[in-house]
Amino acid sequence: SRQAIKAWLFDDALPFWATKGMDFDHGGAHEALAFDGTPAPHSHKRLRVAARQIYCFSHASIMGWQGDSDRVLQHCFYTLTRTGWHEDGGFIHLYNPDGSVLDNTRDTYDQCFVLLAMAWLWRAKKWDAARHWAAKTLSYLDQSLSDSVNGGYYDNNKNTLPRRANPHMHFLEAMLAWYDATAEKEYLNRAGQIVNLFEQHYYDPATGTLTERFNDDWSPIVDPDADHLVEPGHHYEWAWLLMRFDELRPTDGLAAKARTLYATARAFGHHEKTGAVADTMSVDGSFVSGRARCWPQTEALKAAIAMENDGLASATALQTKMLDVLQTHYIDGPIKGGWYDAINDNGYVAAPDMPSSTFYHLYCALAEYIEK
């Protein structure tokens, strides 16, 4: 029920991750927690996790959570802006556990999560600093990572291949969040540029799937040894975002493509026994991976809500099913407010600890469900 989901989020998860999940000694959030709620030993901390927690606690504050969101937000914001920003511009990739910089690669995916975090922080708290840092991040992306020839952004400041669709999906998400926060057309226009890339390059009409990995010129990587699996979770996530964009700026044929991605994931991407969405699948659906992480389940839930809103009758059933899968296998976790991050195709736990980064996926999906 909505009550039970809201209680889990507000009474269990938020207080737990606001305290146990934060690294108040060394900055940001712990990379992961062990099943007993203590920090799990990891060789690094990803900067994006601090950005994701800013999203979660900003959204929680907007939804009326009574906990101390300011403490978490100030702490994570401080970590990002004081130690995460590189002197040459852009946010770094990895910290050491002690809060020193481990990897100063400027990764596009990470910049996009900072942009998302700042949009929600601005909505929640109206800190001018959130707008200031978003503008800095955008201008870094434009000046240092954008590809003026082929469109979109390089994967990072070292321009390593493959180029990926995924950071662009999160850029689209961040631009929609900024548009929601400000109603400024510039953000919707930027979102539209990513939708163009999707239509031109990422979407494969022959198979109804989403291509993930590309050469510099956005041609799909055709090396026979390359990994040609696709991710049903990303099919659902793109479908959710494209429906949102289409609502704001109706685009011929876009909703149909979103429905196709949704239908492909729905038909081929789930485990038979548990109903969970598998991590990967082959383009023709002849293979699905044995593991199902938590995040693809949340994306299926969001896509089902979007499709239900668009009048797709069968989407209600998927929504019910994904809530059941999440409650049965994932958030009925090892500790109150925690989760199992992955199961195998028989439903057994297949993750050693609780990655903090998963909270972003859970919060976003469960909030959509509570507020729909």
mmCIF file of C-alpha atoms in Angstrom:
data_model
loop_
_atom_site.group_PDB
_atom_site.id
_atom_site.type_symbol
_atom_site.label_atom_id
_atom_site.label_comp_id
_atom_site.label_asym_id
_atom_site.label_seq_id
_atom_site.Cartn_x
_atom_site.Cartn_y
_atom_site.Cartn_z
ATOM 1 C CA SER A 1 0.000 0.000 0.000
ATOM 2 C CA ARG A 2 1.022 3.630 -0.389
ATOM 3 C CA GLN A 3 1.001 4.001 3.396
ATOM 4 C CA ALA A 4 3.404 1.099 3.849
ATOM 5 C CA ILE A 5 5.753 2.374 1.133
ATOM 6 C CA LYS A 6 5.754 5.892 2.566
ATOM 7 C CA ALA A 7 6.373 4.532 6.065
ATOM 8 C CA TRP A 8 9.338 2.503 4.796
ATOM 9 C CA LEU A 9 10.812 5.565 3.062
ATOM 10 C CA PHE A 10 10.140 8.182 5.737
ATOM 11 C CA ASP A 11 10.385 6.182 8.976
ATOM 12 C CA ASP A 12 13.009 3.578 8.075
ATOM 13 C CA ALA A 13 15.145 4.433 5.034
ATOM 14 C CA LEU A 14 15.651 8.196 5.337
ATOM 15 C CA PRO A 15 16.649 8.207 9.051
ATOM 16 C CA PHE A 16 18.934 5.201 8.477
ATOM 17 C CA TRP A 17 20.803 6.642 5.475
ATOM 18 C CA ALA A 18 20.915 10.145 7.018
ATOM 19 C CA THR A 19 22.942 8.761 9.929
ATOM 20 C CA LYS A 20 24.591 5.389 9.211
ATOM 21 C CA GLY A 21 24.942 6.120 5.492
ATOM 22 C CA MET A 22 26.879 9.365 5.912
ATOM 23 C CA ASP A 23 30.625 9.583 6.391
ATOM 24 C CA PHE A 24 30.718 12.587 8.697
ATOM 25 C CA ASP A 25 34.434 11.990 9.409
ATOM 26 C CA HIS A 26 35.782 11.912 5.853
ATOM 27 C CA GLY A 27 33.086 13.531 3.743
ATOM 28 C CA GLY A 28 30.187 12.476 1.559
ATOM 29 C CA ALA A 29 28.417 9.166 1.930
ATOM 30 C CA HIS A 30 29.839 5.727 2.629
ATOM 31 C CA GLU A 31 30.194 3.740 -0.593
ATOM 32 C CA ALA A 32 28.184 0.890 0.915
ATOM 33 C CA LEU A 33 26.996 -0.468 4.248
ATOM 34 C CA ALA A 34 27.309 -4.030 5.480
ATOM 35 C CA PHE A 35 24.082 -5.875 6.296
ATOM 36 C CA ASP A 36 24.462 -4.897 9.967
ATOM 37 C CA GLY A 37 24.548 -1.185 9.060
ATOM 38 C CA THR A 38 28.284 -0.586 9.562
ATOM 39 C CA PRO A 39 30.414 0.844 6.712
ATOM 40 C CA ALA A 40 31.415 -1.902 4.267
ATOM 41 C CA PRO A 41 35.112 -1.998 3.358
ATOM 42 C CA HIS A 42 35.613 -0.512 -0.119
ATOM 43 C CA SER A 43 38.794 0.765 -1.742
ATOM 44 C CA HIS A 44 37.096 3.958 -2.931
ATOM 45 C CA LYS A 45 34.087 6.228 -2.651
ATOM 46 C CA ARG A 46 32.372 7.493 -5.804
ATOM 47 C CA LEU A 47 31.677 11.213 -5.892
ATOM 48 C CA ARG A 48 28.333 10.532 -7.585
ATOM 49 C CA VAL A 49 27.033 8.907 -4.388
ATOM 50 C CA ALA A 50 27.189 12.235 -2.520
ATOM 51 C CA ALA A 51 25.309 13.833 -5.421
ATOM 52 C CA ARG A 52 22.678 11.098 -5.361
ATOM 53 C CA GLN A 53 22.114 11.542 -1.622
ATOM 54 C CA ILE A 54 21.573 15.268 -2.206
ATOM 55 C CA TYR A 55 18.830 14.309 -4.663
ATOM 56 C CA CYS A 56 17.196 11.912 -2.158
ATOM 57 C CA PHE A 57 17.206 14.251 0.822
ATOM 58 C CA SER A 58 16.140 17.279 -1.233
ATOM 59 C CA HIS A 59 13.203 15.334 -2.639
ATOM 60 C CA ALA A 60 12.372 14.088 0.854
ATOM 61 C CA SER A 61 12.386 17.637 2.176
ATOM 62 C CA ILE A 62 10.005 18.736 -0.596
ATOM 63 C CA MET A 63 7.711 15.816 0.289
ATOM 64 C CA GLY A 64 7.571 16.929 3.911
ATOM 65 C CA TRP A 65 10.037 14.592 5.621
ATOM 66 C CA GLN A 66 10.576 15.987 9.112
ATOM 67 C CA GLY A 67 14.133 14.711 9.608
ATOM 68 C CA ASP A 68 17.293 16.799 9.523
ATOM 69 C CA SER A 69 17.685 17.099 5.767
ATOM 70 C CA ASP A 70 19.765 20.277 6.157
ATOM 71 C CA ARG A 71 22.544 18.426 7.948
ATOM 72 C CA VAL A 72 22.872 15.793 5.224
ATOM 73 C CA LEU A 73 22.554 18.313 2.399
ATOM 74 C CA GLN A 74 25.116 20.733 3.813
ATOM 75 C CA HIS A 75 27.517 17.874 4.493
ATOM 76 C CA CYS A 76 27.264 16.351 0.995
ATOM 77 C CA PHE A 77 27.261 19.754 -0.693
ATOM 78 C CA TYR A 78 30.406 20.712 1.208
ATOM 79 C CA THR A 79 32.137 17.487 0.114
ATOM 80 C CA LEU A 80 31.236 18.047 -3.524
ATOM 81 C CA THR A 81 32.196 21.690 -3.744
ATOM 82 C CA ARG A 82 35.231 21.781 -1.409
ATOM 83 C CA THR A 83 37.042 18.578 -2.344
ATOM 84 C CA GLY A 84 35.213 17.311 -5.428
ATOM 85 C CA TRP A 85 35.798 20.202 -7.816
ATOM 86 C CA HIS A 86 39.047 19.956 -9.794
ATOM 87 C CA GLU A 87 41.184 23.086 -10.185
ATOM 88 C CA ASP A 88 40.988 22.689 -13.995
ATOM 89 C CA GLY A 89 37.184 22.463 -13.795
ATOM 90 C CA GLY A 90 34.723 19.603 -13.426
ATOM 91 C CA PHE A 91 34.049 17.148 -10.620
ATOM 92 C CA ILE A 92 36.449 14.309 -9.852
ATOM 93 C CA HIS A 93 35.499 10.637 -10.095
ATOM 94 C CA LEU A 94 36.693 8.790 -6.963
ATOM 95 C CA TYR A 95 37.761 9.542 -3.413
ATOM 96 C CA ASN A 96 39.911 7.389 -1.167
ATOM 97 C CA PRO A 97 38.042 6.200 1.948
ATOM 98 C CA ASP A 98 39.799 8.984 3.903
ATOM 99 C CA GLY A 99 38.319 11.680 1.650
ATOM 100 C CA SER A 100 41.436 12.427 -0.418
ATOM 101 C CA VAL A 101 41.175 12.298 -4.215
ATOM 102 C CA LEU A 102 41.864 8.870 -5.727
ATOM 103 C CA ASP A 103 40.898 9.420 -9.372
ATOM 104 C CA ASN A 104 40.549 12.916 -10.804
ATOM 105 C CA THR A 105 39.021 11.829 -14.123
ATOM 106 C CA ARG A 106 36.173 14.175 -15.006
ATOM 107 C CA ASP A 107 33.464 11.729 -15.973
ATOM 108 C CA THR A 108 30.379 13.006 -17.804
ATOM 109 C CA TYR A 109 28.101 10.658 -15.850
ATOM 110 C CA ASP A 110 29.315 12.214 -12.576
ATOM 111 C CA GLN A 111 28.801 15.791 -13.814
ATOM 112 C CA CYS A 112 25.220 14.868 -14.764
ATOM 113 C CA PHE A 113 24.475 13.623 -11.257
ATOM 114 C CA VAL A 114 25.819 16.832 -9.755
ATOM 115 C CA LEU A 115 23.480 18.746 -12.110
ATOM 116 C CA LEU A 116 20.540 16.597 -10.997
ATOM 117 C CA ALA A 117 21.451 17.081 -7.334
ATOM 118 C CA MET A 118 21.687 20.857 -7.700
ATOM 119 C CA ALA A 119 18.298 21.069 -9.443
ATOM 120 C CA TRP A 120 16.581 19.284 -6.561
ATOM 121 C CA LEU A 121 18.580 21.205 -3.960
ATOM 122 C CA TRP A 122 17.495 24.459 -5.589
ATOM 123 C CA ARG A 123 13.872 23.300 -5.596
ATOM 124 C CA ALA A 124 14.020 22.185 -1.968
ATOM 125 C CA LYS A 125 16.093 24.894 -0.291
ATOM 126 C CA LYS A 126 16.523 27.717 -2.823
ATOM 127 C CA TRP A 127 20.239 27.956 -2.031
ATOM 128 C CA ASP A 128 21.792 30.342 -4.555
ATOM 129 C CA ALA A 129 24.929 28.225 -4.376
ATOM 130 C CA ALA A 130 23.048 25.341 -6.020
ATOM 131 C CA ARG A 131 22.383 27.466 -9.123
ATOM 132 C CA HIS A 132 25.948 28.754 -9.096
ATOM 133 C CA TRP A 133 27.473 25.262 -9.040
ATOM 134 C CA ALA A 134 25.065 23.949 -11.664
ATOM 135 C CA ALA A 135 26.086 26.792 -13.989
ATOM 136 C CA LYS A 136 29.776 25.986 -13.382
ATOM 137 C CA THR A 137 29.188 22.313 -14.108
ATOM 138 C CA LEU A 138 27.230 23.008 -17.292
ATOM 139 C CA SER A 139 29.854 25.375 -18.576
ATOM 140 C CA TYR A 140 32.567 22.778 -17.855
ATOM 141 C CA LEU A 141 30.610 20.194 -19.840
ATOM 142 C CA ASP A 142 30.105 22.611 -22.724
ATOM 143 C CA GLN A 143 33.693 23.841 -22.831
ATOM 144 C CA SER A 144 35.641 20.678 -22.057
ATOM 145 C CA LEU A 145 33.531 17.623 -22.815
ATOM 146 C CA SER A 146 31.130 18.512 -25.626
ATOM 147 C CA ASP A 147 31.623 17.064 -29.105
ATOM 148 C CA SER A 148 30.844 19.829 -31.590
ATOM 149 C CA VAL A 149 31.192 17.472 -34.569
ATOM 150 C CA ASN A 150 29.133 14.405 -33.635
ATOM 151 C CA GLY A 151 26.941 15.847 -30.888
ATOM 152 C CA GLY A 152 26.593 15.014 -27.234
ATOM 153 C CA TYR A 153 29.469 14.722 -24.775
ATOM 154 C CA TYR A 154 32.603 12.631 -24.583
ATOM 155 C CA ASP A 155 32.524 10.022 -21.850
ATOM 156 C CA ASN A 156 35.204 11.806 -19.820
ATOM 157 C CA ASN A 157 38.077 14.264 -20.115
ATOM 158 C CA LYS A 158 40.334 11.467 -21.421
ATOM 159 C CA ASN A 159 37.857 10.689 -24.203
ATOM 160 C CA THR A 160 38.047 6.946 -23.637
ATOM 161 C CA LEU A 161 35.897 4.611 -25.735
ATOM 162 C CA PRO A 162 33.285 3.309 -25.845
ATOM 163 C CA ARG A 163 31.101 6.375 -25.786
ATOM 164 C CA ARG A 164 27.964 5.529 -23.901
ATOM 165 C CA ALA A 165 24.313 6.417 -24.180
ATOM 166 C CA ASN A 166 23.920 6.222 -20.412
ATOM 167 C CA PRO A 167 25.532 9.525 -19.316
ATOM 168 C CA HIS A 168 23.349 11.274 -21.893
ATOM 169 C CA MET A 169 20.252 9.696 -20.390
ATOM 170 C CA HIS A 170 21.241 11.219 -17.037
ATOM 171 C CA PHE A 171 21.942 14.565 -18.708
ATOM 172 C CA LEU A 172 18.394 14.424 -20.097
ATOM 173 C CA GLU A 173 17.109 13.662 -16.599
ATOM 174 C CA ALA A 174 19.078 16.578 -15.120
ATOM 175 C CA MET A 175 17.849 19.027 -17.755
ATOM 176 C CA LEU A 176 14.226 17.985 -17.159
ATOM 177 C CA ALA A 177 14.821 18.493 -13.438
ATOM 178 C CA TRP A 178 16.169 21.993 -14.054
ATOM 179 C CA TYR A 179 13.235 22.757 -16.317
ATOM 180 C CA ASP A 180 10.863 21.577 -13.564
ATOM 181 C CA ALA A 181 12.730 23.768 -11.082
ATOM 182 C CA THR A 182 12.881 26.963 -13.162
ATOM 183 C CA ALA A 183 10.560 26.659 -16.202
ATOM 184 C CA GLU A 184 13.469 28.067 -18.245
ATOM 185 C CA LYS A 185 13.307 26.991 -21.909
ATOM 186 C CA GLU A 186 17.076 26.604 -22.197
ATOM 187 C CA TYR A 187 16.886 23.399 -20.184
ATOM 188 C CA LEU A 188 14.108 21.924 -22.272
ATOM 189 C CA ASN A 189 16.105 22.755 -25.406
ATOM 190 C CA ARG A 190 19.125 20.954 -24.003
ATOM 191 C CA ALA A 191 16.920 17.986 -23.152
ATOM 192 C CA GLY A 192 15.704 18.054 -26.750
ATOM 193 C CA GLN A 193 19.258 17.727 -28.062
ATOM 194 C CA ILE A 194 19.628 14.480 -26.132
ATOM 195 C CA VAL A 195 16.280 13.221 -27.442
ATOM 196 C CA ASN A 196 17.639 13.878 -30.961
ATOM 197 C CA LEU A 197 20.707 11.760 -30.193
ATOM 198 C CA PHE A 198 18.418 9.021 -28.922
ATOM 199 C CA GLU A 199 16.342 9.076 -32.104
ATOM 200 C CA GLN A 200 19.345 9.258 -34.425
ATOM 201 C CA HIS A 201 21.775 6.881 -32.729
ATOM 202 C CA TYR A 202 20.698 5.086 -29.550
ATOM 203 C CA TYR A 203 17.361 3.671 -30.642
ATOM 204 C CA ASP A 204 17.540 0.603 -32.878
ATOM 205 C CA PRO A 205 14.207 0.346 -34.717
ATOM 206 C CA ALA A 206 15.117 -3.065 -36.191
ATOM 207 C CA THR A 207 15.187 -4.747 -32.775
ATOM 208 C CA GLY A 208 13.248 -2.284 -30.616
ATOM 209 C CA THR A 209 16.250 -2.015 -28.306
ATOM 210 C CA LEU A 210 18.571 0.641 -26.985
ATOM 211 C CA THR A 211 22.197 0.504 -28.129
ATOM 212 C CA GLU A 212 24.543 1.376 -25.256
ATOM 213 C CA ARG A 213 28.114 1.563 -26.649
ATOM 214 C CA PHE A 214 29.523 3.531 -29.558
ATOM 215 C CA ASN A 215 32.596 4.674 -31.457
ATOM 216 C CA ASP A 216 33.520 8.370 -31.550
ATOM 217 C CA ASP A 217 31.121 9.102 -34.424
ATOM 218 C CA TRP A 218 28.165 7.427 -32.653
ATOM 219 C CA SER A 219 28.363 4.368 -34.883
ATOM 220 C CA PRO A 220 27.588 1.244 -32.834
ATOM 221 C CA ILE A 221 30.647 -0.815 -31.907
ATOM 222 C CA VAL A 222 30.550 -3.874 -34.205
ATOM 223 C CA ASP A 223 33.610 -5.753 -32.948
ATOM 224 C CA PRO A 224 32.425 -9.391 -32.799
ATOM 225 C CA ASP A 225 34.072 -9.814 -29.394
ATOM 226 C CA ALA A 226 32.420 -6.710 -27.982
ATOM 227 C CA ASP A 227 29.688 -6.937 -25.433
ATOM 228 C CA HIS A 228 26.400 -6.686 -27.350
ATOM 229 C CA LEU A 229 24.101 -7.119 -24.433
ATOM 230 C CA VAL A 230 21.495 -4.475 -23.692
ATOM 231 C CA GLU A 231 20.052 -3.452 -20.344
ATOM 232 C CA PRO A 232 16.307 -3.789 -19.796
ATOM 233 C CA GLY A 233 16.604 -1.405 -16.818
ATOM 234 C CA HIS A 234 17.840 1.323 -19.160
ATOM 235 C CA HIS A 235 15.025 0.553 -21.609
ATOM 236 C CA TYR A 236 12.563 1.274 -18.822
ATOM 237 C CA GLU A 237 14.476 4.344 -17.630
ATOM 238 C CA TRP A 238 14.636 5.882 -21.107
ATOM 239 C CA ALA A 239 10.939 5.100 -21.639
ATOM 240 C CA TRP A 240 10.090 6.999 -18.432
ATOM 241 C CA LEU A 241 12.194 10.028 -19.416
ATOM 242 C CA LEU A 242 10.985 10.119 -23.022
ATOM 243 C CA MET A 243 7.353 10.107 -21.901
ATOM 244 C CA ARG A 244 8.112 13.027 -19.588
ATOM 245 C CA PHE A 245 9.819 14.953 -22.362
ATOM 246 C CA ASP A 246 6.993 14.194 -24.778
ATOM 247 C CA GLU A 247 4.490 15.603 -22.306
ATOM 248 C CA LEU A 248 6.413 18.875 -22.118
ATOM 249 C CA ARG A 249 7.265 19.048 -25.808
ATOM 250 C CA PRO A 250 5.158 16.694 -27.934
ATOM 251 C CA THR A 251 7.408 15.063 -30.538
ATOM 252 C CA ASP A 252 6.145 13.005 -33.461
ATOM 253 C CA GLY A 253 6.733 9.300 -32.951
ATOM 254 C CA LEU A 254 8.598 9.660 -29.659
ATOM 255 C CA ALA A 255 5.965 8.046 -27.424
ATOM 256 C CA ALA A 256 5.817 5.110 -29.851
ATOM 257 C CA LYS A 257 9.565 4.572 -29.494
ATOM 258 C CA ALA A 258 9.268 4.779 -25.717
ATOM 259 C CA ARG A 259 6.479 2.177 -25.774
ATOM 260 C CA THR A 260 8.618 -0.087 -27.953
ATOM 261 C CA LEU A 261 11.538 0.071 -25.503
ATOM 262 C CA TYR A 262 9.100 -0.637 -22.685
ATOM 263 C CA ALA A 263 7.548 -3.560 -24.568
ATOM 264 C CA THR A 264 10.935 -5.114 -25.388
ATOM 265 C CA ALA A 265 12.071 -5.003 -21.766
ATOM 266 C CA ARG A 266 8.688 -6.283 -20.611
ATOM 267 C CA ALA A 267 8.699 -9.202 -23.053
ATOM 268 C CA PHE A 268 12.309 -10.366 -22.813
ATOM 269 C CA GLY A 269 13.965 -8.798 -19.788
ATOM 270 C CA HIS A 270 12.397 -10.446 -16.737
ATOM 271 C CA HIS A 271 13.311 -13.586 -14.807
ATOM 272 C CA GLU A 272 10.662 -16.256 -15.054
ATOM 273 C CA LYS A 273 10.710 -17.378 -11.417
ATOM 274 C CA THR A 274 10.834 -14.076 -9.518
ATOM 275 C CA GLY A 275 9.449 -11.612 -12.049
ATOM 276 C CA ALA A 276 12.514 -9.422 -11.455
ATOM 277 C CA VAL A 277 14.140 -7.459 -14.272
ATOM 278 C CA ALA A 278 17.503 -8.991 -15.231
ATOM 279 C CA ASP A 279 20.642 -6.848 -15.429
ATOM 280 C CA THR A 280 21.300 -7.614 -19.088
ATOM 281 C CA MET A 281 19.759 -9.451 -22.025
ATOM 282 C CA SER A 282 20.651 -10.222 -25.599
ATOM 283 C CA VAL A 283 19.115 -8.034 -28.291
ATOM 284 C CA ASP A 284 16.876 -10.890 -29.507
ATOM 285 C CA GLY A 285 15.811 -11.931 -25.991
ATOM 286 C CA SER A 286 17.438 -15.366 -26.270
ATOM 287 C CA PHE A 287 19.552 -14.735 -23.169
ATOM 288 C CA VAL A 288 19.079 -12.915 -19.873
ATOM 289 C CA SER A 289 21.757 -12.604 -17.209
ATOM 290 C CA GLY A 290 21.256 -14.567 -14.011
ATOM 291 C CA ARG A 291 21.492 -11.528 -11.764
ATOM 292 C CA ALA A 292 18.859 -8.867 -11.108
ATOM 293 C CA ARG A 293 20.022 -5.742 -9.314
ATOM 294 C CA CYS A 294 17.587 -3.592 -7.383
ATOM 295 C CA TRP A 295 17.754 -0.558 -9.684
ATOM 296 C CA PRO A 296 16.184 -2.113 -12.831
ATOM 297 C CA GLN A 297 13.131 -2.971 -10.707
ATOM 298 C CA THR A 298 12.685 0.674 -9.750
ATOM 299 C CA GLU A 299 13.000 1.788 -13.370
ATOM 300 C CA ALA A 300 10.340 -0.727 -14.433
ATOM 301 C CA LEU A 301 8.044 0.699 -11.764
ATOM 302 C CA LYS A 302 8.601 4.281 -12.971
ATOM 303 C CA ALA A 303 8.048 3.300 -16.609
ATOM 304 C CA ALA A 304 4.869 1.425 -15.702
ATOM 305 C CA ILE A 305 3.515 4.504 -13.896
ATOM 306 C CA ALA A 306 4.358 6.697 -16.918
ATOM 307 C CA MET A 307 2.688 4.250 -19.307
ATOM 308 C CA GLU A 308 -0.374 3.937 -17.085
ATOM 309 C CA ASN A 309 -0.659 7.750 -17.137
ATOM 310 C CA ASP A 310 -0.476 7.572 -20.910
ATOM 311 C CA GLY A 311 -3.412 5.154 -21.013
ATOM 312 C CA LEU A 312 -1.614 1.838 -21.522
ATOM 313 C CA ALA A 313 -4.042 -0.582 -19.892
ATOM 314 C CA SER A 314 -1.562 -3.388 -19.180
ATOM 315 C CA ALA A 315 0.871 -1.067 -17.376
ATOM 316 C CA THR A 316 -1.121 -1.231 -14.139
ATOM 317 C CA ALA A 317 -0.366 -4.942 -13.865
ATOM 318 C CA LEU A 318 3.372 -4.365 -14.279
ATOM 319 C CA GLN A 319 3.272 -1.653 -11.641
ATOM 320 C CA THR A 320 1.623 -4.017 -9.145
ATOM 321 C CA LYS A 321 4.104 -6.744 -10.022
ATOM 322 C CA MET A 322 7.164 -4.504 -9.592
ATOM 323 C CA LEU A 323 5.970 -3.219 -6.218
ATOM 324 C CA ASP A 324 5.555 -6.823 -5.159
ATOM 325 C CA VAL A 325 9.027 -7.768 -6.459
ATOM 326 C CA LEU A 326 10.613 -4.814 -4.639
ATOM 327 C CA GLN A 327 8.831 -5.538 -1.383
ATOM 328 C CA THR A 328 9.402 -9.281 -1.493
ATOM 329 C CA HIS A 329 13.018 -9.455 -2.625
ATOM 330 C CA TYR A 330 14.746 -6.133 -2.076
ATOM 331 C CA ILE A 331 13.483 -3.675 0.532
ATOM 332 C CA ASP A 332 12.429 -6.308 3.014
ATOM 333 C CA GLY A 333 16.158 -6.111 3.564
ATOM 334 C CA PRO A 334 18.745 -7.257 6.062
ATOM 335 C CA ILE A 335 18.142 -4.244 8.312
ATOM 336 C CA LYS A 336 15.342 -1.708 8.741
ATOM 337 C CA GLY A 337 15.601 0.869 5.951
ATOM 338 C CA GLY A 338 18.216 -1.143 4.054
ATOM 339 C CA TRP A 339 18.013 -3.340 0.974
ATOM 340 C CA TYR A 340 19.361 -6.336 -0.823
ATOM 341 C CA ASP A 341 21.008 -4.901 -3.907
ATOM 342 C CA ALA A 342 20.762 -7.981 -6.124
ATOM 343 C CA ILE A 343 19.153 -11.412 -6.347
ATOM 344 C CA ASN A 344 19.772 -14.320 -8.692
ATOM 345 C CA ASP A 345 17.140 -15.876 -10.943
ATOM 346 C CA ASN A 346 16.008 -18.157 -8.101
ATOM 347 C CA GLY A 347 15.480 -15.238 -5.745
ATOM 348 C CA TYR A 348 18.569 -15.717 -3.575
ATOM 349 C CA VAL A 349 20.519 -12.664 -2.420
ATOM 350 C CA ALA A 350 23.458 -12.012 -4.762
ATOM 351 C CA ALA A 351 25.074 -8.872 -3.336
ATOM 352 C CA PRO A 352 27.579 -8.720 -0.456
ATOM 353 C CA ASP A 353 26.487 -5.345 0.938
ATOM 354 C CA MET A 354 24.163 -2.359 0.471
ATOM 355 C CA PRO A 355 25.501 0.225 -2.008
ATOM 356 C CA SER A 356 24.440 3.722 -0.934
ATOM 357 C CA SER A 357 23.993 4.683 -4.593
ATOM 358 C CA THR A 358 20.877 2.508 -4.874
ATOM 359 C CA PHE A 359 18.909 4.931 -2.682
ATOM 360 C CA TYR A 360 18.552 7.342 -5.615
ATOM 361 C CA HIS A 361 16.733 4.696 -7.688
ATOM 362 C CA LEU A 362 14.511 3.570 -4.835
ATOM 363 C CA TYR A 363 13.651 7.074 -3.696
ATOM 364 C CA CYS A 364 12.757 8.276 -7.178
ATOM 365 C CA ALA A 365 10.521 5.293 -7.980
ATOM 366 C CA LEU A 366 8.767 5.050 -4.626
ATOM 367 C CA ALA A 367 8.153 8.813 -4.577
ATOM 368 C CA GLU A 368 6.520 8.566 -8.025
ATOM 369 C CA TYR A 369 4.298 5.803 -6.702
ATOM 370 C CA ILE A 370 3.371 7.682 -3.501
ATOM 371 C CA GLU A 371 2.583 10.877 -5.396
ATOM 372 C CA LYS A 372 0.856 9.477 -8.472
#
